[in-house]
Amino acid sequence: MKTIRKTLSIYLQASLKYKGWLAFHLFTVSMAIISGSIVLPYLISRGINKLPDFLKNGGNFWHSFGTIIILYSLFEMLSWSFWRLSGVAIVKFEVSVMRDLYRRVFKHLMTMSNRFFNNTFGGSLVAQTNRLVSSFEKLYDVVSFEFLGIGIRFVFSTIILFTFAKTVAVGLIIWSIVFTASAVFLSIKKLPLSKRAAAEQSKTTARLADNLTNVSNIKYFAHEKFEIKQFNTVTQRLARASFWDWGIGEVVFAWQGLLAVIFEITIFWLSLNLVANHK
């Protein structure tokens, strides 16, 4: 956990250097989600609700649906515009932060002693550096696109449900708390397996890189069989660590999927019950 906190602290420091682009990206993503995932479905539902009356009584089409069509077109274009602006912002933000991370790591490595480099595989350092930098991109993408989107949809859904179906809204809140708590708990429990798999991945990459770099010496001293045996041992440890890491990950996904299934069945039942009782 200490390593994770330190890594997140490094990411945060690098990100806040470009807080203008960060804020602009989060704002544009939020507005794109609100426009495309909240307002547009609402306008579609308004149009569908008007259809039965229009088909029954007739009338002027544009008078009945003109406002909805104009608003729908407006928010469709707004959503598209905000997504394009967010694309510009995230490119500028992530490229700048990743460049600074590479520079920070290299500057830190240049302060290390010769003994450190003599006792550490060069390939391992390269692999760990690339993983540190690329992980920032993956983490930020998940936070800004998935977590932010889920949070916005949850807030608006809860507010809307509270206006006409408090029971469903309370159920949504309870389910969200259980889902989030279990996801965090299981992720923490899975963390040692992920760290072990990452460490074995670094060792495998390091040995492969160093062996290929020194392949002339290996052949000169006829150590091919020894190095092949050592590499097989390293990859076997990697396979074992990855098996448990990915296997437990599938168990976590299965549990989360089961919670989602239970939630959908419950919401379906409550919705039918509310409609049947005209609530």
mmCIF file of C-alpha atoms in Angstrom:
data_model
loop_
_atom_site.group_PDB
_atom_site.id
_atom_site.type_symbol
_atom_site.label_atom_id
_atom_site.label_comp_id
_atom_site.label_asym_id
_atom_site.label_seq_id
_atom_site.Cartn_x
_atom_site.Cartn_y
_atom_site.Cartn_z
ATOM 1 C CA MET A 1 0.000 0.000 0.000
ATOM 2 C CA LYS A 2 2.916 2.345 0.744
ATOM 3 C CA THR A 3 4.229 1.918 -2.809
ATOM 4 C CA ILE A 4 0.774 2.599 -4.257
ATOM 5 C CA ARG A 5 0.327 5.756 -2.174
ATOM 6 C CA LYS A 6 3.735 6.990 -3.279
ATOM 7 C CA THR A 7 2.961 6.273 -6.933
ATOM 8 C CA LEU A 8 -0.400 8.052 -6.719
ATOM 9 C CA SER A 9 1.326 10.986 -5.026
ATOM 10 C CA ILE A 10 3.778 11.216 -7.930
ATOM 11 C CA TYR A 11 0.892 11.098 -10.409
ATOM 12 C CA LEU A 12 -0.968 13.819 -8.509
ATOM 13 C CA GLN A 13 2.059 16.111 -8.366
ATOM 14 C CA ALA A 14 2.660 15.708 -12.090
ATOM 15 C CA SER A 15 -1.033 16.275 -12.886
ATOM 16 C CA LEU A 16 -1.429 19.431 -10.812
ATOM 17 C CA LYS A 17 1.336 21.049 -12.839
ATOM 18 C CA TYR A 18 -1.228 21.172 -15.654
ATOM 19 C CA LYS A 19 -4.327 21.801 -13.549
ATOM 20 C CA GLY A 20 -5.766 24.112 -16.221
ATOM 21 C CA TRP A 21 -5.881 21.355 -18.826
ATOM 22 C CA LEU A 22 -6.989 18.880 -16.149
ATOM 23 C CA ALA A 23 -9.938 21.039 -15.096
ATOM 24 C CA PHE A 24 -10.873 21.774 -18.708
ATOM 25 C CA HIS A 25 -10.858 18.082 -19.607
ATOM 26 C CA LEU A 26 -12.961 17.033 -16.604
ATOM 27 C CA PHE A 27 -15.422 19.860 -17.340
ATOM 28 C CA THR A 28 -15.825 18.966 -21.026
ATOM 29 C CA VAL A 29 -16.225 15.256 -20.260
ATOM 30 C CA SER A 30 -18.850 16.045 -17.617
ATOM 31 C CA MET A 31 -20.816 18.278 -19.986
ATOM 32 C CA ALA A 32 -20.577 15.689 -22.786
ATOM 33 C CA ILE A 33 -21.930 12.975 -20.477
ATOM 34 C CA ILE A 34 -24.734 15.190 -19.169
ATOM 35 C CA SER A 35 -25.718 16.254 -22.682
ATOM 36 C CA GLY A 36 -25.495 12.825 -24.287
ATOM 37 C CA SER A 37 -26.417 10.430 -21.483
ATOM 38 C CA ILE A 38 -28.847 12.487 -19.374
ATOM 39 C CA VAL A 39 -30.564 15.139 -21.480
ATOM 40 C CA LEU A 40 -30.910 13.196 -24.755
ATOM 41 C CA PRO A 41 -32.621 10.139 -23.192
ATOM 42 C CA TYR A 42 -34.947 12.522 -21.349
ATOM 43 C CA LEU A 43 -35.903 14.258 -24.611
ATOM 44 C CA ILE A 44 -36.457 10.889 -26.282
ATOM 45 C CA SER A 45 -38.796 9.848 -23.466
ATOM 46 C CA ARG A 46 -40.701 13.141 -23.820
ATOM 47 C CA GLY A 47 -41.151 12.497 -27.533
ATOM 48 C CA ILE A 48 -42.312 8.910 -26.980
ATOM 49 C CA ASN A 49 -44.798 10.038 -24.316
ATOM 50 C CA LYS A 50 -46.339 12.501 -26.796
ATOM 51 C CA LEU A 51 -46.708 9.942 -29.573
ATOM 52 C CA PRO A 52 -49.888 8.174 -28.337
ATOM 53 C CA ASP A 53 -51.789 11.459 -27.990
ATOM 54 C CA PHE A 54 -50.564 12.634 -31.407
ATOM 55 C CA LEU A 55 -51.536 9.367 -33.106
ATOM 56 C CA LYS A 56 -54.939 9.419 -31.442
ATOM 57 C CA ASN A 57 -55.881 13.065 -31.966
ATOM 58 C CA GLY A 58 -53.667 14.027 -34.892
ATOM 59 C CA GLY A 59 -52.585 17.611 -35.378
ATOM 60 C CA ASN A 60 -49.585 19.481 -36.720
ATOM 61 C CA PHE A 61 -46.409 17.368 -36.423
ATOM 62 C CA TRP A 62 -44.029 20.287 -36.102
ATOM 63 C CA HIS A 63 -46.239 21.971 -33.504
ATOM 64 C CA SER A 64 -46.239 18.781 -31.404
ATOM 65 C CA PHE A 65 -42.608 17.739 -31.785
ATOM 66 C CA GLY A 66 -40.762 20.806 -33.117
ATOM 67 C CA THR A 67 -39.401 21.971 -29.763
ATOM 68 C CA ILE A 68 -38.216 18.497 -28.826
ATOM 69 C CA ILE A 69 -36.518 18.022 -32.211
ATOM 70 C CA ILE A 70 -34.718 21.370 -31.940
ATOM 71 C CA LEU A 71 -33.581 20.685 -28.383
ATOM 72 C CA TYR A 72 -32.491 17.163 -29.298
ATOM 73 C CA SER A 73 -30.433 18.465 -32.230
ATOM 74 C CA LEU A 74 -28.903 21.175 -30.044
ATOM 75 C CA PHE A 75 -27.832 18.808 -27.270
ATOM 76 C CA GLU A 76 -26.633 16.218 -29.794
ATOM 77 C CA MET A 77 -24.272 18.813 -31.256
ATOM 78 C CA LEU A 78 -23.293 20.020 -27.790
ATOM 79 C CA SER A 79 -22.386 16.483 -26.778
ATOM 80 C CA TRP A 80 -20.327 16.018 -29.934
ATOM 81 C CA SER A 81 -18.568 19.369 -29.415
ATOM 82 C CA PHE A 82 -17.721 18.665 -25.788
ATOM 83 C CA TRP A 83 -16.313 15.224 -26.666
ATOM 84 C CA ARG A 84 -14.084 16.801 -29.324
ATOM 85 C CA LEU A 85 -12.876 19.468 -26.880
ATOM 86 C CA SER A 86 -12.209 16.807 -24.262
ATOM 87 C CA GLY A 87 -10.117 14.931 -26.839
ATOM 88 C CA VAL A 88 -7.919 17.988 -27.375
ATOM 89 C CA ALA A 89 -7.575 18.507 -23.626
ATOM 90 C CA ILE A 90 -6.696 14.918 -22.753
ATOM 91 C CA VAL A 91 -4.064 14.693 -25.498
ATOM 92 C CA LYS A 92 -2.331 17.843 -24.249
ATOM 93 C CA PHE A 93 -2.676 16.833 -20.590
ATOM 94 C CA GLU A 94 -1.578 13.192 -20.802
ATOM 95 C CA VAL A 95 1.307 13.808 -23.203
ATOM 96 C CA SER A 96 2.676 16.563 -20.956
ATOM 97 C CA VAL A 97 2.349 14.534 -17.750
ATOM 98 C CA MET A 98 3.869 11.383 -19.267
ATOM 99 C CA ARG A 99 6.809 13.405 -20.602
ATOM 100 C CA ASP A 100 7.415 14.825 -17.115
ATOM 101 C CA LEU A 101 7.194 11.361 -15.551
ATOM 102 C CA TYR A 102 9.857 10.026 -17.906
ATOM 103 C CA ARG A 103 12.083 12.994 -17.069
ATOM 104 C CA ARG A 104 11.536 12.569 -13.343
ATOM 105 C CA VAL A 105 12.399 8.873 -13.400
ATOM 106 C CA PHE A 106 15.509 9.434 -15.524
ATOM 107 C CA LYS A 107 16.679 12.260 -13.271
ATOM 108 C CA HIS A 108 16.209 10.005 -10.238
ATOM 109 C CA LEU A 109 18.110 7.139 -11.855
ATOM 110 C CA MET A 110 21.016 9.446 -12.608
ATOM 111 C CA THR A 111 21.431 10.018 -8.860
ATOM 112 C CA MET A 112 21.873 6.289 -8.153
ATOM 113 C CA SER A 113 25.296 4.769 -7.533
ATOM 114 C CA ASN A 114 27.237 2.477 -9.872
ATOM 115 C CA ARG A 115 26.662 -0.327 -7.380
ATOM 116 C CA PHE A 116 22.917 0.012 -7.868
ATOM 117 C CA PHE A 117 23.243 -0.405 -11.632
ATOM 118 C CA ASN A 118 25.666 -3.297 -11.256
ATOM 119 C CA ASN A 119 23.140 -5.149 -9.056
ATOM 120 C CA THR A 120 20.042 -4.306 -11.136
ATOM 121 C CA PHE A 121 19.023 -5.572 -14.551
ATOM 122 C CA GLY A 122 18.901 -2.738 -17.053
ATOM 123 C CA GLY A 123 15.913 -4.387 -18.731
ATOM 124 C CA SER A 124 14.057 -4.412 -15.430
ATOM 125 C CA LEU A 125 14.574 -0.673 -14.971
ATOM 126 C CA VAL A 126 13.321 -0.016 -18.505
ATOM 127 C CA ALA A 127 10.253 -2.211 -17.951
ATOM 128 C CA GLN A 128 9.413 -0.595 -14.610
ATOM 129 C CA THR A 129 9.834 2.904 -16.054
ATOM 130 C CA ASN A 130 7.553 2.165 -19.000
ATOM 131 C CA ARG A 131 4.999 0.546 -16.693
ATOM 132 C CA LEU A 132 5.013 3.547 -14.335
ATOM 133 C CA VAL A 133 4.402 5.999 -17.162
ATOM 134 C CA SER A 134 1.864 3.934 -19.130
ATOM 135 C CA SER A 135 -0.074 3.138 -15.942
ATOM 136 C CA PHE A 136 -0.770 6.852 -15.479
ATOM 137 C CA GLU A 137 -2.502 6.996 -18.863
ATOM 138 C CA LYS A 138 -4.601 3.910 -18.112
ATOM 139 C CA LEU A 139 -5.509 5.122 -14.613
ATOM 140 C CA TYR A 140 -6.511 8.600 -15.740
ATOM 141 C CA ASP A 141 -8.594 7.224 -18.623
ATOM 142 C CA VAL A 142 -10.500 4.979 -16.214
ATOM 143 C CA VAL A 143 -11.062 7.784 -13.698
ATOM 144 C CA SER A 144 -12.049 10.485 -16.187
ATOM 145 C CA PHE A 145 -14.199 8.418 -18.541
ATOM 146 C CA GLU A 146 -15.572 5.505 -16.496
ATOM 147 C CA PHE A 147 -15.677 6.611 -12.851
ATOM 148 C CA LEU A 148 -16.716 10.182 -13.659
ATOM 149 C CA GLY A 149 -19.425 8.947 -16.032
ATOM 150 C CA ILE A 150 -20.765 6.467 -13.495
ATOM 151 C CA GLY A 151 -20.775 9.135 -10.783
ATOM 152 C CA ILE A 152 -22.685 11.656 -12.908
ATOM 153 C CA ARG A 153 -25.265 9.102 -14.055
ATOM 154 C CA PHE A 154 -25.704 7.859 -10.486
ATOM 155 C CA VAL A 155 -26.333 11.355 -9.092
ATOM 156 C CA PHE A 156 -28.861 12.314 -11.784
ATOM 157 C CA SER A 157 -30.581 8.924 -11.671
ATOM 158 C CA THR A 158 -30.947 9.118 -7.895
ATOM 159 C CA ILE A 159 -32.324 12.666 -8.019
ATOM 160 C CA ILE A 160 -34.867 11.750 -10.706
ATOM 161 C CA LEU A 161 -35.925 8.542 -8.947
ATOM 162 C CA PHE A 162 -36.455 10.361 -5.644
ATOM 163 C CA THR A 163 -39.099 12.538 -7.306
ATOM 164 C CA PHE A 164 -41.452 9.642 -8.107
ATOM 165 C CA ALA A 165 -40.011 6.351 -6.759
ATOM 166 C CA LYS A 166 -38.212 6.799 -3.455
ATOM 167 C CA THR A 167 -38.077 3.052 -2.836
ATOM 168 C CA VAL A 168 -36.140 2.478 -6.058
ATOM 169 C CA ALA A 169 -33.852 5.431 -5.293
ATOM 170 C CA VAL A 170 -33.027 4.089 -1.823
ATOM 171 C CA GLY A 171 -32.405 0.654 -3.309
ATOM 172 C CA LEU A 172 -30.031 2.189 -5.861
ATOM 173 C CA ILE A 173 -28.079 3.962 -3.118
ATOM 174 C CA ILE A 174 -27.807 0.833 -0.981
ATOM 175 C CA TRP A 175 -26.742 -1.288 -3.940
ATOM 176 C CA SER A 176 -24.129 1.298 -4.961
ATOM 177 C CA ILE A 177 -22.649 1.325 -1.455
ATOM 178 C CA VAL A 178 -22.469 -2.490 -1.328
ATOM 179 C CA PHE A 179 -21.025 -2.689 -4.847
ATOM 180 C CA THR A 180 -18.369 -0.033 -4.219
ATOM 181 C CA ALA A 181 -17.383 -1.382 -0.800
ATOM 182 C CA SER A 182 -17.042 -4.947 -2.082
ATOM 183 C CA ALA A 183 -15.051 -3.796 -5.121
ATOM 184 C CA VAL A 184 -12.601 -1.857 -2.947
ATOM 185 C CA PHE A 185 -12.295 -4.711 -0.425
ATOM 186 C CA LEU A 186 -11.678 -7.372 -3.075
ATOM 187 C CA SER A 187 -9.220 -5.154 -4.945
ATOM 188 C CA ILE A 188 -7.174 -4.648 -1.771
ATOM 189 C CA LYS A 189 -7.168 -8.392 -1.123
ATOM 190 C CA LYS A 190 -6.088 -9.045 -4.717
ATOM 191 C CA LEU A 191 -3.332 -6.432 -4.605
ATOM 192 C CA PRO A 192 -0.490 -8.750 -3.394
ATOM 193 C CA LEU A 193 -1.182 -11.129 -6.278
ATOM 194 C CA SER A 194 -1.094 -8.273 -8.779
ATOM 195 C CA LYS A 195 2.172 -6.966 -7.327
ATOM 196 C CA ARG A 196 3.713 -10.422 -7.533
ATOM 197 C CA ALA A 197 2.614 -10.840 -11.155
ATOM 198 C CA ALA A 198 4.007 -7.400 -12.030
ATOM 199 C CA ALA A 199 7.322 -8.238 -10.334
ATOM 200 C CA GLU A 200 7.604 -11.512 -12.253
ATOM 201 C CA GLN A 201 6.768 -9.682 -15.478
ATOM 202 C CA SER A 202 9.611 -7.232 -14.797
ATOM 203 C CA LYS A 203 12.040 -10.087 -14.077
ATOM 204 C CA THR A 204 11.064 -11.861 -17.290
ATOM 205 C CA THR A 205 11.449 -8.698 -19.367
ATOM 206 C CA ALA A 206 14.777 -7.936 -17.696
ATOM 207 C CA ARG A 207 16.241 -11.390 -18.297
ATOM 208 C CA LEU A 208 15.069 -11.431 -21.902
ATOM 209 C CA ALA A 209 16.511 -7.966 -22.601
ATOM 210 C CA ASP A 210 19.854 -8.679 -20.894
ATOM 211 C CA ASN A 211 20.268 -12.093 -22.514
ATOM 212 C CA LEU A 212 19.624 -10.656 -25.963
ATOM 213 C CA THR A 213 22.071 -7.837 -25.234
ATOM 214 C CA ASN A 214 24.766 -10.312 -24.145
ATOM 215 C CA VAL A 215 23.926 -13.030 -26.645
ATOM 216 C CA SER A 216 27.461 -12.921 -28.128
ATOM 217 C CA ASN A 217 29.046 -13.637 -24.735
ATOM 218 C CA ILE A 218 26.519 -16.391 -24.040
ATOM 219 C CA LYS A 219 27.369 -18.124 -27.288
ATOM 220 C CA TYR A 220 31.094 -17.535 -26.837
ATOM 221 C CA PHE A 221 31.122 -19.295 -23.450
ATOM 222 C CA ALA A 222 28.581 -21.917 -24.597
ATOM 223 C CA HIS A 223 26.008 -21.018 -21.935
ATOM 224 C CA GLU A 224 22.965 -21.389 -24.198
ATOM 225 C CA LYS A 225 21.502 -24.400 -22.371
ATOM 226 C CA PHE A 226 22.010 -22.781 -18.972
ATOM 227 C CA GLU A 227 20.340 -19.516 -20.036
ATOM 228 C CA ILE A 228 17.441 -21.354 -21.695
ATOM 229 C CA LYS A 229 16.886 -23.326 -18.487
ATOM 230 C CA GLN A 230 16.993 -20.134 -16.393
ATOM 231 C CA PHE A 231 14.595 -18.353 -18.738
ATOM 232 C CA ASN A 232 12.179 -21.293 -18.604
ATOM 233 C CA THR A 233 12.235 -21.084 -14.803
ATOM 234 C CA VAL A 234 11.534 -17.354 -14.859
ATOM 235 C CA THR A 235 8.634 -17.693 -17.319
ATOM 236 C CA GLN A 236 7.154 -20.541 -15.268
ATOM 237 C CA ARG A 237 7.079 -18.290 -12.204
ATOM 238 C CA LEU A 238 5.482 -15.574 -14.334
ATOM 239 C CA ALA A 239 2.819 -17.995 -15.599
ATOM 240 C CA ARG A 240 2.032 -19.177 -12.060
ATOM 241 C CA ALA A 241 1.782 -15.624 -10.698
ATOM 242 C CA SER A 242 -0.350 -14.446 -13.652
ATOM 243 C CA PHE A 243 -2.655 -17.472 -13.302
ATOM 244 C CA TRP A 244 -3.524 -16.612 -9.706
ATOM 245 C CA ASP A 245 -3.736 -12.882 -10.383
ATOM 246 C CA TRP A 246 -6.048 -13.254 -13.391
ATOM 247 C CA GLY A 247 -7.961 -16.142 -11.809
ATOM 248 C CA ILE A 248 -8.834 -14.150 -8.690
ATOM 249 C CA GLY A 249 -9.639 -11.219 -10.978
ATOM 250 C CA GLU A 250 -12.236 -13.371 -12.720
ATOM 251 C CA VAL A 251 -13.724 -14.272 -9.339
ATOM 252 C CA VAL A 252 -13.985 -10.555 -8.533
ATOM 253 C CA PHE A 253 -15.658 -9.859 -11.893
ATOM 254 C CA ALA A 254 -18.052 -12.763 -11.318
ATOM 255 C CA TRP A 255 -19.076 -11.343 -7.926
ATOM 256 C CA GLN A 256 -19.592 -7.868 -9.353
ATOM 257 C CA GLY A 257 -21.589 -9.342 -12.232
ATOM 258 C CA LEU A 258 -23.781 -11.237 -9.771
ATOM 259 C CA LEU A 259 -24.472 -8.003 -7.871
ATOM 260 C CA ALA A 260 -25.416 -6.349 -11.165
ATOM 261 C CA VAL A 261 -27.788 -9.196 -12.045
ATOM 262 C CA ILE A 262 -29.457 -9.034 -8.623
ATOM 263 C CA PHE A 263 -29.811 -5.265 -8.968
ATOM 264 C CA GLU A 264 -31.370 -5.470 -12.442
ATOM 265 C CA ILE A 265 -33.848 -8.164 -11.354
ATOM 266 C CA THR A 266 -34.804 -6.132 -8.276
ATOM 267 C CA ILE A 267 -35.240 -2.904 -10.239
ATOM 268 C CA PHE A 268 -37.327 -4.731 -12.869
ATOM 269 C CA TRP A 269 -39.588 -6.179 -10.171
ATOM 270 C CA LEU A 270 -39.946 -2.856 -8.331
ATOM 271 C CA SER A 271 -40.710 -1.002 -11.582
ATOM 272 C CA LEU A 272 -43.463 -3.432 -12.549
ATOM 273 C CA ASN A 273 -44.839 -3.293 -9.025
ATOM 274 C CA LEU A 274 -44.928 0.510 -9.056
ATOM 275 C CA VAL A 275 -46.649 0.619 -12.455
ATOM 276 C CA ALA A 276 -49.166 -2.050 -11.399
ATOM 277 C CA ASN A 277 -50.047 -0.036 -8.328
ATOM 278 C CA HIS A 278 -50.100 3.261 -10.300
ATOM 279 C CA LYS A 279 -47.319 4.834 -8.220
#
